[in-house]
Coordinates of C-alpha atoms and ligand atoms in Angstrom, one line a residue:
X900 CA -23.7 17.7 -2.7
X901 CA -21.1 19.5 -4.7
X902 CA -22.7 21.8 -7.4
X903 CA -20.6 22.1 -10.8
X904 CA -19.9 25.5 -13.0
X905 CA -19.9 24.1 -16.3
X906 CA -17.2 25.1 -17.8
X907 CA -16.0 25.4 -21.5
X908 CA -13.8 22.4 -22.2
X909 CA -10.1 23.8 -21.5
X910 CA -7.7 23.6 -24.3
X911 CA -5.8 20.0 -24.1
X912 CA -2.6 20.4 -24.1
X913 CA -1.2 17.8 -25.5
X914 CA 2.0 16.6 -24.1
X915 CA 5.4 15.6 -26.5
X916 CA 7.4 13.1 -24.9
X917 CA 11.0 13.1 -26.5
X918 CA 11.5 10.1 -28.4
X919 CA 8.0 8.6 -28.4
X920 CA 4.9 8.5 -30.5
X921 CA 1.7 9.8 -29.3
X922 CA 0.6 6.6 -26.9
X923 CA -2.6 4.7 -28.0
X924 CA -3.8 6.0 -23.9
X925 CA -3.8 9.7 -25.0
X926 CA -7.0 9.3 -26.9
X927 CA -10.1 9.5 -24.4
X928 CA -13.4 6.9 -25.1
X929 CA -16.3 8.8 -27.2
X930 CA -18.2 11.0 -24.7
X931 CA -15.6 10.8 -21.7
X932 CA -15.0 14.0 -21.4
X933 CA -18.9 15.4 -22.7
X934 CA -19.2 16.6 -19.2
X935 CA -15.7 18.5 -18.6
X936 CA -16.4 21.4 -16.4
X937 CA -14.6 22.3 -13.2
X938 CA -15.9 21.6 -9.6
X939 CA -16.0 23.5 -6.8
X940 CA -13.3 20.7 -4.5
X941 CA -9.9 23.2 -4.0
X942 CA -8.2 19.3 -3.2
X943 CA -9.1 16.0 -4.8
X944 CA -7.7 12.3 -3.7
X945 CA -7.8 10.1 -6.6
X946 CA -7.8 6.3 -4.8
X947 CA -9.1 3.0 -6.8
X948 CA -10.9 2.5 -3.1
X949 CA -13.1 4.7 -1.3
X950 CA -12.3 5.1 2.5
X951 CA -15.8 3.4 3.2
X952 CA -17.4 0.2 3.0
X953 CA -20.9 -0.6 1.4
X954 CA -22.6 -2.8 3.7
X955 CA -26.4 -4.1 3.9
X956 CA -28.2 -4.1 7.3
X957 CA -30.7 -7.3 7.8
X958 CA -33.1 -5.4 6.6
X959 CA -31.6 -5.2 3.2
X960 CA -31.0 -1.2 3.8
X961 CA -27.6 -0.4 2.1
X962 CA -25.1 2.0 4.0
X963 CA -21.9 3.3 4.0
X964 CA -19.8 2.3 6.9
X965 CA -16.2 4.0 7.4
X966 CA -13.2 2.1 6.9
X967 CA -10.8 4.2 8.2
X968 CA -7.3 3.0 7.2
X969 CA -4.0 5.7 7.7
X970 CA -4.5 7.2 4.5
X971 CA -7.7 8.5 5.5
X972 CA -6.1 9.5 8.7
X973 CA -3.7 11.7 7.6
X974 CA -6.1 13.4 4.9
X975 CA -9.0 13.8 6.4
X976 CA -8.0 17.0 8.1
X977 CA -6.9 18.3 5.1
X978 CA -10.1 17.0 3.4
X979 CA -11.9 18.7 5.9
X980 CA -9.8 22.1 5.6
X981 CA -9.8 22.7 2.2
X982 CA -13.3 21.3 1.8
X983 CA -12.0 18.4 -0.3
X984 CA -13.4 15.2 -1.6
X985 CA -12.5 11.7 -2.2
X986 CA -13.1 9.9 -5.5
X987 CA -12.7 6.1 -5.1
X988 CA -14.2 2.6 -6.1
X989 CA -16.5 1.2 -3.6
X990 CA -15.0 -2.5 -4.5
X991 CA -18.1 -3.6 -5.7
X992 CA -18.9 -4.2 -9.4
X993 CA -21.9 -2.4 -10.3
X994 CA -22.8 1.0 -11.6
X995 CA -21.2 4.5 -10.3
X996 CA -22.5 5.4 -6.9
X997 CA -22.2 8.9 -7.7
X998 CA -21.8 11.7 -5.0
X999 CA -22.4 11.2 -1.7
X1000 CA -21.2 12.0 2.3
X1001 CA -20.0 9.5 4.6
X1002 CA -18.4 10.5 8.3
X1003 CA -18.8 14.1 7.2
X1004 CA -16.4 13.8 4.2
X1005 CA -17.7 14.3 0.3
X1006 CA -17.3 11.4 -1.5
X1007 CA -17.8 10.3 -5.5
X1008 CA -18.1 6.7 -6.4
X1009 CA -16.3 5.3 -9.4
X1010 CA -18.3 2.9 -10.9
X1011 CA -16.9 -0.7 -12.4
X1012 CA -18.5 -3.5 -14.5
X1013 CA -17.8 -7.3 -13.6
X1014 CA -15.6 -7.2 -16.8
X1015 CA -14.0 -5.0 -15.5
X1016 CA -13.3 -5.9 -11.9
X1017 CA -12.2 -9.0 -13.5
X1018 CA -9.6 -7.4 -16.3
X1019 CA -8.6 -3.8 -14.5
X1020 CA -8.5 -5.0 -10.6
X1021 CA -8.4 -8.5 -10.5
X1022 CA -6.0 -8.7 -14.2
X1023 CA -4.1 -5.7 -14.8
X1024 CA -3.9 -4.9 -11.4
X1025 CA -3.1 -7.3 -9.2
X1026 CA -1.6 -10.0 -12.0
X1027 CA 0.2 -7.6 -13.9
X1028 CA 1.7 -5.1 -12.0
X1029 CA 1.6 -6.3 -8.6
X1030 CA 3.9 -9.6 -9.3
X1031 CA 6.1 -6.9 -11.6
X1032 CA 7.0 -4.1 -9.1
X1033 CA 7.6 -6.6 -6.4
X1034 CA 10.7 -8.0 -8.8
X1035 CA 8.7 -10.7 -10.3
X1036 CA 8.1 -12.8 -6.9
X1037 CA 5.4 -14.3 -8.6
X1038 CA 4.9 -14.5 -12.7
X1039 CA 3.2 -11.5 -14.1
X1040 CA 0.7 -12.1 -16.5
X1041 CA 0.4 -9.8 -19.8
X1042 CA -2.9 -9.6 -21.3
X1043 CA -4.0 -7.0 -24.0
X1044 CA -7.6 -7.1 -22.7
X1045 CA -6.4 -6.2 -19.8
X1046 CA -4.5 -3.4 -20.5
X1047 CA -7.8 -1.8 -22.4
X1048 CA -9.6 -2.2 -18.8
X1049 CA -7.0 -0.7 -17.1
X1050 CA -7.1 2.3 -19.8
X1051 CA -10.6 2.8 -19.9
X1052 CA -10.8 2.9 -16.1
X1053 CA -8.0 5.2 -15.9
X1054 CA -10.3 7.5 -17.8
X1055 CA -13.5 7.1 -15.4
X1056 CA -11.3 8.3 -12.8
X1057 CA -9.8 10.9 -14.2
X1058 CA -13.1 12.4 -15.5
X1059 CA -14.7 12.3 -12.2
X1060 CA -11.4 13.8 -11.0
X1061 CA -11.8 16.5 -13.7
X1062 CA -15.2 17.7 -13.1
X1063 CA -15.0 17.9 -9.2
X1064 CA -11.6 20.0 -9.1
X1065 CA -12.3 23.3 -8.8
X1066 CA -9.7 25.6 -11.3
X1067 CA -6.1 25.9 -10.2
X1068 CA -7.0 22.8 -7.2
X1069 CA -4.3 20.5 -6.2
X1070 CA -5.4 16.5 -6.8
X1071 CA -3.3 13.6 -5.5
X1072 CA -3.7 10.7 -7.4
X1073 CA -2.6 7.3 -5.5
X1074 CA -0.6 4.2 -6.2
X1075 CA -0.6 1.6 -8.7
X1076 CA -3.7 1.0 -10.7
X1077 CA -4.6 4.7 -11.5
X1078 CA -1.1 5.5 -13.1
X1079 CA -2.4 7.0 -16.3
X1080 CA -4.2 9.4 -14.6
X1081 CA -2.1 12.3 -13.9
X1082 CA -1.4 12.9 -18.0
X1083 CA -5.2 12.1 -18.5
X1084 CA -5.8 14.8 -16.2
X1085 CA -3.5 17.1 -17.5
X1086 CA -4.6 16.8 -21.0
X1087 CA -7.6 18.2 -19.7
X1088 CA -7.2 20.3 -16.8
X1089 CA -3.6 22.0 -17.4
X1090 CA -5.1 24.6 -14.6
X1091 CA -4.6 21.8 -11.9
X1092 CA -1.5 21.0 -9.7
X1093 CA -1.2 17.2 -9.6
X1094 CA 0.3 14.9 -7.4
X1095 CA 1.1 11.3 -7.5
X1096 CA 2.2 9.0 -4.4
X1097 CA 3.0 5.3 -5.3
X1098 CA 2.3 2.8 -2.9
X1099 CA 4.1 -0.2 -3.7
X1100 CA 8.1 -0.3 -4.9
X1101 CA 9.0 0.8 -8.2
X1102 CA 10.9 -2.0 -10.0
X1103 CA 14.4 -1.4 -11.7
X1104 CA 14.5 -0.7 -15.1
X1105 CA 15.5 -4.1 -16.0
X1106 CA 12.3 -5.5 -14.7
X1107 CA 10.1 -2.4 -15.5
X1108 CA 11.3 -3.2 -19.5
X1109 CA 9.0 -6.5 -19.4
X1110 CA 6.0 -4.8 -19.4
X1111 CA 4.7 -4.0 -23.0
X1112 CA 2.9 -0.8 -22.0
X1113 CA 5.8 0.6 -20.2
X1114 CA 6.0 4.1 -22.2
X1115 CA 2.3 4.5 -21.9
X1116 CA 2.9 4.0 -18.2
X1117 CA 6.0 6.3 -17.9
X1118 CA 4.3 8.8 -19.8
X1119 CA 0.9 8.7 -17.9
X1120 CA 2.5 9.1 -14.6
X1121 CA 4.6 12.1 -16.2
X1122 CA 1.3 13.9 -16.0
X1123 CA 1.9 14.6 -12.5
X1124 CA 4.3 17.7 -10.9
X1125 CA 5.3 15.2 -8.2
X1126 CA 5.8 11.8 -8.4
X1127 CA 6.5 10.2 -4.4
X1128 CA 7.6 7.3 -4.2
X1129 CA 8.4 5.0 -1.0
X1130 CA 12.3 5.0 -1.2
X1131 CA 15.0 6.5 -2.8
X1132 CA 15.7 3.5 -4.3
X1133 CA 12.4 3.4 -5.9
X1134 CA 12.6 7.3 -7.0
X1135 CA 16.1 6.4 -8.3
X1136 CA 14.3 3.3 -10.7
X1137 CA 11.6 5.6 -12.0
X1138 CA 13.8 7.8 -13.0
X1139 CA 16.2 5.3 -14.5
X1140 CA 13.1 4.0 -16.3
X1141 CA 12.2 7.1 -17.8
X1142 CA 15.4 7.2 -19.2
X1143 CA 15.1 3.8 -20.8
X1144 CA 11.5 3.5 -21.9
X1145 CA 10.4 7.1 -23.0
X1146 CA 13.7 8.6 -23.7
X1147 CA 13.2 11.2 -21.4
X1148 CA 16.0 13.2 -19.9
X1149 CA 16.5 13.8 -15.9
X1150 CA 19.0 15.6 -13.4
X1151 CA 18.6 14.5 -9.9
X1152 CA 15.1 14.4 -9.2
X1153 CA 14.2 16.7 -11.9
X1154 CA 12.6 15.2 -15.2
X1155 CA 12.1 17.3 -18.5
X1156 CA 9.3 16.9 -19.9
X1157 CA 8.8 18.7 -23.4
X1158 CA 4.9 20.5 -23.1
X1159 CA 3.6 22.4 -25.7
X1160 CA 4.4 25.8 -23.9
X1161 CA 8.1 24.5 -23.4
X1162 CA 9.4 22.0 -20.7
X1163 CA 8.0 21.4 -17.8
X1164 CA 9.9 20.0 -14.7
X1165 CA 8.5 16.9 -13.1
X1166 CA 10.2 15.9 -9.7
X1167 CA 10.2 12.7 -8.2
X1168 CA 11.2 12.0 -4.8
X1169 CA 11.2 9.7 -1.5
X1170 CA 8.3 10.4 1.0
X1171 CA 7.9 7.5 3.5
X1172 CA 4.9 6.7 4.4
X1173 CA 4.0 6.3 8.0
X1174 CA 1.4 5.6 10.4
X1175 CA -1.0 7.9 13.0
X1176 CA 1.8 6.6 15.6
X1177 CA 0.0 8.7 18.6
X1178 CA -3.6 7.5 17.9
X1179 CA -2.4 3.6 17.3
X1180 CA -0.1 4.4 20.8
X1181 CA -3.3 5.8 22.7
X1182 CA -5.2 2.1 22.0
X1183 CA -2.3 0.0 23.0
X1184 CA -2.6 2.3 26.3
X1185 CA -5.7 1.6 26.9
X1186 CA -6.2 -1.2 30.6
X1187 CA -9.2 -3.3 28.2
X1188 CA -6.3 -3.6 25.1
X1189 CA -3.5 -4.3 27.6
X1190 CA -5.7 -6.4 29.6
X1191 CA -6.4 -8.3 26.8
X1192 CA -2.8 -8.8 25.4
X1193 CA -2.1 -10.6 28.9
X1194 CA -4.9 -12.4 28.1
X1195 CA -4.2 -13.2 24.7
X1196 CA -0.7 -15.0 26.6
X1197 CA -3.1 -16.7 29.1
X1198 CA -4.5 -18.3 25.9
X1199 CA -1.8 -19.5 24.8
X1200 CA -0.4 -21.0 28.1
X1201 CA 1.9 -18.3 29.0
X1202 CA 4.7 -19.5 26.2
X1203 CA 7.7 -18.5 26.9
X1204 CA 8.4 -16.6 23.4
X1205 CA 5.3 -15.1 22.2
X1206 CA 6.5 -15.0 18.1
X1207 CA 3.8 -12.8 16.0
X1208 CA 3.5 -12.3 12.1
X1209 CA 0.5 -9.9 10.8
X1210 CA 0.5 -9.6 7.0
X1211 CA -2.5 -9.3 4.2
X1212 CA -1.7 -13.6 2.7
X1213 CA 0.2 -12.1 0.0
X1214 CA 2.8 -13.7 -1.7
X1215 CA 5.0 -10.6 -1.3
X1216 CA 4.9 -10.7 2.5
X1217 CA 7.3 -13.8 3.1
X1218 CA 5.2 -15.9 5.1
X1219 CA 6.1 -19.3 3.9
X1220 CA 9.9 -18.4 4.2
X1221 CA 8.9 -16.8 7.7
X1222 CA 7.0 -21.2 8.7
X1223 CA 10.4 -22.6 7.0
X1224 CA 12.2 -20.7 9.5
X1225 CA 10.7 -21.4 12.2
X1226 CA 9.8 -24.9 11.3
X1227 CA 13.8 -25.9 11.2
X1228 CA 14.3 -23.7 14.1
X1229 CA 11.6 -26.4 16.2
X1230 CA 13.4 -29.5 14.3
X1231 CA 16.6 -28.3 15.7
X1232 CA 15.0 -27.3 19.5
X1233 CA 17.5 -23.6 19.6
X1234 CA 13.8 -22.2 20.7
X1235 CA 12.4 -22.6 24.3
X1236 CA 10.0 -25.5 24.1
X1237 CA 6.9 -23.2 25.3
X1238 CA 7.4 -20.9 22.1
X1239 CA 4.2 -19.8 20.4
X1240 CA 3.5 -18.1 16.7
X1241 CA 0.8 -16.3 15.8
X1242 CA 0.4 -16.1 12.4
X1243 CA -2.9 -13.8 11.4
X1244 CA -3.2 -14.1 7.7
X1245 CA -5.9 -11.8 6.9
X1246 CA -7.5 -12.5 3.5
X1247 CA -6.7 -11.0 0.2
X1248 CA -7.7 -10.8 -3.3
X1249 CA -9.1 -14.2 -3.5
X1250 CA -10.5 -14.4 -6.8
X1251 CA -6.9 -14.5 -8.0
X1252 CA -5.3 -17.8 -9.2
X1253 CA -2.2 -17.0 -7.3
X1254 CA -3.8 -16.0 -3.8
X1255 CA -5.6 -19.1 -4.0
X1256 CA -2.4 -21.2 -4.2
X1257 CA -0.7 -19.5 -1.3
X1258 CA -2.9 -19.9 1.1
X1259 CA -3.3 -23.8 -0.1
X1260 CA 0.8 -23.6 0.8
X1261 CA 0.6 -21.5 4.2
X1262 CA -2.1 -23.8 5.3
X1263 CA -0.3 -27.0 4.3
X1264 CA 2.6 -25.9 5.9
X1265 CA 1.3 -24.8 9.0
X1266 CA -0.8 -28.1 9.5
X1267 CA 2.6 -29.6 8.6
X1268 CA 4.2 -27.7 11.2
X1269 CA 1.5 -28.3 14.1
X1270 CA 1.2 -32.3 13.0
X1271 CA 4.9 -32.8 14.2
X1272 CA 5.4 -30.5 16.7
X1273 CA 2.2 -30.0 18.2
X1274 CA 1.3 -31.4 22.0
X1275 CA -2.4 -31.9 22.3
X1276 CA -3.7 -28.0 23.2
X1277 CA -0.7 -26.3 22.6
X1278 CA 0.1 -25.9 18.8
X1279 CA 3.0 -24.2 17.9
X1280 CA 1.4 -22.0 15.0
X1281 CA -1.5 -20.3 15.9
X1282 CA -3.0 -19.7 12.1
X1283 CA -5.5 -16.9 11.9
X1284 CA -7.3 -16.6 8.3
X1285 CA -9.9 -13.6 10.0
X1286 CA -9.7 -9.6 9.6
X1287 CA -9.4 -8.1 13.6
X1288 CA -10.4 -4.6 15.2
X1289 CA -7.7 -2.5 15.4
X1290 CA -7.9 -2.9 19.1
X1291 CA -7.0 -6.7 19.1
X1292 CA -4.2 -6.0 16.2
X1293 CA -3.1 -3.6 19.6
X1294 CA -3.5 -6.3 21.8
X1295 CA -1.6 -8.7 19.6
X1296 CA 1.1 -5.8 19.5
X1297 CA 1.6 -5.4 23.1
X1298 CA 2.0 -9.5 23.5
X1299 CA 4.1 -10.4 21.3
X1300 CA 7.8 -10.9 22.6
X1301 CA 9.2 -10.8 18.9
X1302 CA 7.4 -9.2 15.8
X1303 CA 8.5 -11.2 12.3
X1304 CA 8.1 -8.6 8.9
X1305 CA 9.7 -10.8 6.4
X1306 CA 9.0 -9.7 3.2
X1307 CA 10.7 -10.6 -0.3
X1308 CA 9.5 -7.1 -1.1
X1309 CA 7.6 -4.4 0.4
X1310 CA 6.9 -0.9 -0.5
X1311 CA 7.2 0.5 2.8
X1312 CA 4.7 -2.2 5.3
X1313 CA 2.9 -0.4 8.4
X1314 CA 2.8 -3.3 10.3
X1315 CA 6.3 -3.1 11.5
X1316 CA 5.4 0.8 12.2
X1317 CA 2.8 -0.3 14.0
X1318 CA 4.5 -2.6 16.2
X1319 CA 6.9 -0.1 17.1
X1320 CA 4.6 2.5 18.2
X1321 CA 2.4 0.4 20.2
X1322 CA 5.5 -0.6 22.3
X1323 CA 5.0 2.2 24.9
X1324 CA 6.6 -0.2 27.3
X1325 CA 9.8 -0.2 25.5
X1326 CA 9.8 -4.2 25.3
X1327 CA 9.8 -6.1 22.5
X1328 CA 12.0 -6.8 19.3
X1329 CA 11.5 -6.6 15.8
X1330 CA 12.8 -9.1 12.6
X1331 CA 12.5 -7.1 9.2
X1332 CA 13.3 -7.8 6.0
X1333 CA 16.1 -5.5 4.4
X1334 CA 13.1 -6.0 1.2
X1335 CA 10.9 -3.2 2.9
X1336 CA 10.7 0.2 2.4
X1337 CA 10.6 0.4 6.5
X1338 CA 14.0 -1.2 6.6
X1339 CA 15.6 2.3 5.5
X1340 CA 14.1 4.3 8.7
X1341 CA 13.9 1.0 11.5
X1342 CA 17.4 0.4 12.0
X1343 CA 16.9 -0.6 15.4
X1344 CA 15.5 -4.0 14.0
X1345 CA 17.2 -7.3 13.4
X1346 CA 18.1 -7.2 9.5
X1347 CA 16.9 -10.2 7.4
X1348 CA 17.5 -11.0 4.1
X1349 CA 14.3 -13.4 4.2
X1350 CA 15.8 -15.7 1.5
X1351 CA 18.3 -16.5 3.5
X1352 CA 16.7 -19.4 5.9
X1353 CA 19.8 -19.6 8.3
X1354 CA 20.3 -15.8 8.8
X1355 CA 16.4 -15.6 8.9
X1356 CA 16.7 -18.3 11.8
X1357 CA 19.8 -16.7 13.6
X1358 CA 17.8 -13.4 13.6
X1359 CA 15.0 -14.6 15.2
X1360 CA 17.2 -16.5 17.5
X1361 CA 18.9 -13.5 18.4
X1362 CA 16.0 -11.4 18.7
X1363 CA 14.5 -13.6 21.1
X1364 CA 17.1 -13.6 23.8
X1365 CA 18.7 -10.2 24.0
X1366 CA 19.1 -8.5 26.7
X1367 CA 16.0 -6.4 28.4
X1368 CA 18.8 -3.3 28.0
X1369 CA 19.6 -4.0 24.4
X1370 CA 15.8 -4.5 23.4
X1371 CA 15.1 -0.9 25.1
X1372 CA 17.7 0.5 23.6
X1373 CA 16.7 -0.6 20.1
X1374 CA 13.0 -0.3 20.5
X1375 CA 13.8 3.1 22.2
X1376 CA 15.7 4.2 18.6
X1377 CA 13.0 3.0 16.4
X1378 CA 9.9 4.6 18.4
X1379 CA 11.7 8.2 18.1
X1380 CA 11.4 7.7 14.1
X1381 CA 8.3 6.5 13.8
X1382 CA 6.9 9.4 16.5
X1383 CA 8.6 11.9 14.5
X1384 CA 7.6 10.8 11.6
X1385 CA 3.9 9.9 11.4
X1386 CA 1.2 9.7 8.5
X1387 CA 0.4 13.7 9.0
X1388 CA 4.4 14.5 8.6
X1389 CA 4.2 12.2 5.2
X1390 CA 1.3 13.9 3.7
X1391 CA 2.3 17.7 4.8
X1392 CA 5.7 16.9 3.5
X1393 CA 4.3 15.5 0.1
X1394 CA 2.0 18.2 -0.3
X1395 CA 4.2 21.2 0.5
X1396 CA 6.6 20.4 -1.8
X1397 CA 3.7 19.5 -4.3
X1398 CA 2.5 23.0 -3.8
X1399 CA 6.1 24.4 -4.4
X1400 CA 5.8 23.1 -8.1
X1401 CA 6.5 25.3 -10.5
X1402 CA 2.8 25.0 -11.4
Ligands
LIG2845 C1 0.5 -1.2 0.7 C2 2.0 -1.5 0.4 C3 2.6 0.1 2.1 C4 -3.8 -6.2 8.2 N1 -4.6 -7.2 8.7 C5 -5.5 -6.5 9.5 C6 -5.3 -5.2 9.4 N2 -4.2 -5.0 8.6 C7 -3.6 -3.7 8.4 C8 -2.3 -3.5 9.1 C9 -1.6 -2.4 8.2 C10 -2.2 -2.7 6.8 O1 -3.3 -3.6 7.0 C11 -1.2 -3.5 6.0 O2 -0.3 -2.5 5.5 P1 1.1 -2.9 4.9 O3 1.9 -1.7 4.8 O4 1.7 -4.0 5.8 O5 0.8 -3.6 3.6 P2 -0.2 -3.5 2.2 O6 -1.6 -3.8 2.6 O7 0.5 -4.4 1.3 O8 -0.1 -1.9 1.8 C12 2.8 -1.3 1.6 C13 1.2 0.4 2.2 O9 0.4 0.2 1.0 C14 1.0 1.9 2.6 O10 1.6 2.7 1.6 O11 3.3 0.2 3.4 O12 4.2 -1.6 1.3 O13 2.1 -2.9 -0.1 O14 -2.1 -1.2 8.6 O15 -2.5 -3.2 10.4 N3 -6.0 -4.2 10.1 C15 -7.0 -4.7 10.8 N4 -7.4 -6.0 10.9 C16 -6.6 -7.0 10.3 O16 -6.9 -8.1 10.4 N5 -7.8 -3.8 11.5

């Protein structure tokens, strides 16, 4: 696929951070940039996954099959337009796939040892940083060996991002474990004009100071021209955090940044992300997804209160408080006696310590649960530990009388989008956390602070017995944002301001 002009090797600028020594990340592995040359791709994404998965057919054949999620979504038709590509980890450990095409979109495989599936993505990433920009809900573990995976990865990427960009392209580079990218990039490539959007919240400065590589981090994602960010409230911590752990100077969203040819301005900014609302709405219409949400009640004996959480098992998504809840709320009998939850737990990242221990919890609490208030075929947690098509998630949707989104902290979560827009019918309430990005935009839900059991079991209360008029008028509220504002509105309105850059 894409043929290369090899280029000279541009002149690095290198970038002067007030207040701050040159960071130990600013000086690329022997040979990582022996191939520097420009591609012919006018837009790059930069994700640590590819938007397909490698599976092997029975007769050991290996192929690519899609895994569309809304990222995808909302870039492929810019992809398509502006003959882009994809650069991503295929989430196996193994050597670089290389180039390839999948669903008619040009993809490059990042390659990753075991060691380093084990220290970047399973260590840095997702011990490290995940626990610390979700406010330290769970203990984030330091390691140095770690943090020299996570460097040397950031490199692969940005090399393979560097040699398929074409001169003068626009890259976006995405979320939390490629944040040293964008200056890598830049070091190398000052021709490009690159974006970064962050997926998960950015913590205050307070908690941000813990982590011992936090200018090399600040300084990395300084690479960029646009830094988006979930919330204003995360925007507003970066920027504080700037301030505090490299020194550097902003006003409003503009940062400073001192460049060899002067200083250039770095903005950082709220862009919520959203969901393909019309396609997820056009499944929930469909009579074999809404016959099977009726069904999906038949199964269940036609409960009264159809209760549903959906949520990766992630510490961050609240589900223990979420059974505690709803536990007291069956000791105390304030629900009908034919309630139901469905509780699909889909699994996650379960090579980490952490993971493991949570789902020990969930399970022990659910079996707790179902031991005292079960009657023999009608449990009152329905515990799902399974992935589903989209199609049942839509089923699931349209059933459910009350949708529980309970995070201690969320960077934006799609599930509650997702609900909303498959509510065609106008029924239905939603419980959210006040912890989630979605919380700013879905103020037709029932607020929870999801550390607060009683309110948390008030607001589900509530939720389940307003009136038919109330729950239209709420759902009607929240299904006008999320129409308005789908996944295609987030990217165009990341990557026209991106393009506005001085660049
Ligand atoms: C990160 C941030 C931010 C879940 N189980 C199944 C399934 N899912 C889908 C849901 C939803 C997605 O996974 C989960 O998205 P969330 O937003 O809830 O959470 P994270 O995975 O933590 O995502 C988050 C997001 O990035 C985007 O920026 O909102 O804050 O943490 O789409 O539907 N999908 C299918 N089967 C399942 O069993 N098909």
């Amino acid at each position: 696929m894409a043929k290369h002009d090899i280029d000279p090797v541009l002149p690095a600028p290198r970038l002067r951070m007030t207040g701050g020594r040159s960071p130990a990340c600013s000086v690329p592995p022997a040979g990582a940039w022996r191939m520097a040359r420009t591609g012919r791709h006018e837009f790059v994404v930069v994700a640590s996954r590819l938007p397909v998965d490698r599976v092997e057919g029975a007769d050991g054949e290996a192929s690519w099959r899609p895994s569309p999620g809304g990222l995808v979504t909302a870039l492929e038709p810019v992809l398509r337009e502006a003959g882009g590509v994809w650069i991503g980890w295929s989430g196996d450990a193994g050597p670089a796939p290389g180039a390839f095409e999948a669903n008619g979109l040009d993809l490059v495989g990042v390659g990753l040892s075991a060691d380093q599936v084990r220290d970047f993505y399973e260590g840095f990433c997702n011990a490290t940083v995940w626990p610390l920009y979700h406010d330290v809900v769970a203990r984030p573990q330091f390691d140095r060996r770690w943090w020299e995976a996570y460097v040397a990865v950031n490199w692969s990427f940005a090399a393979a991002a560097a040699a398929e960009a074409a001169r003068g392209a626009t890259v976006w580079v995405h979320d939390y474990q490629l944040q040293l990218v964008p200056r890598m990039l830049r070091e190398q490539r000052a021709d490009l004009r690159i974006g970064f959007f962050n997926h998960i919240p950015f913590p205050c400065s307070g908690i941000f100071a813990q982590l011992p590589w936090r200018r090399q981090v600040i300084e990395g994602l300084l690479g960029a021209d646009l830094l988006g960010f979930q919330s204003r409230a995360d925007a507003a911590n970066f920027i504080g955090a700037c301030r505090q752990a490299a020194g550097t100077p902003a006003k409003g969203h503009a940062i400073g940044v001192h460049d060899p040819d002067g200083v250039r301005e770095v903005r950082a900014a709220a862009f919520p992300i959203s969901i393909d609302s019309a396609a997820l709405e056009a499944i929930a219409r469909r009579d074999e997804v809404r016959k099977r949400a009726a069904d999906i009640r038949l199964a269940l004996g036609q409960p009264d209160l159809l209760l549903l959480g959906i949520d990766r098992l992630d510490y961050t998504k609240g589900i223990l408080h979420r059974l505690d809840a709803y536990g007291e709320l069956l000791d105390e009998g304030r629900l009908s006696p034919r309630v139901a939850l469905v509780q699909v737990a889909s699994p996650s990242r379960e090579r980490v310590e952490a993971y493991r221990e949570l789902r020990d919890e969930v399970e022990l609490t659910v079996g707790r649960i179902n031991g005292e208030h079960a009657e023999v075929g009608s449990p009152p947690v329905h515990y799902l530990h399974q992935s589903y098509p989209r199609e049942e998630m839509a089923a699931l949707y349209l059933a459910a009388d009350v949708m529980l989104v309970t995070p201690l902290r969320d960077g934006m979560n799609l599930v509650a989008k997702e609900y909303v827009a498959c509510r065609y019918d106008e029924n239905g309430a939603l419980v959210l956390s006040e912890f989630t990005g979605a919380a700013d935009e879905l103020t037709g839900a029932f607020m929870v602070n999801p550390y607060d059991i009683d309110g948390l079991k008030d607001a589900i209360v509530r939720a389940a017995t307003i009136s038919p008029a109330e729950a239209r008028r709420r759902m009607r509220s929240m299904r006008r944002q999320v129409g308005q504002h789908d996944v295609a509105y987030w990217a165009a309105s990341f990557l026209d301001t991106l393009n506005q850059a001085p660049g």
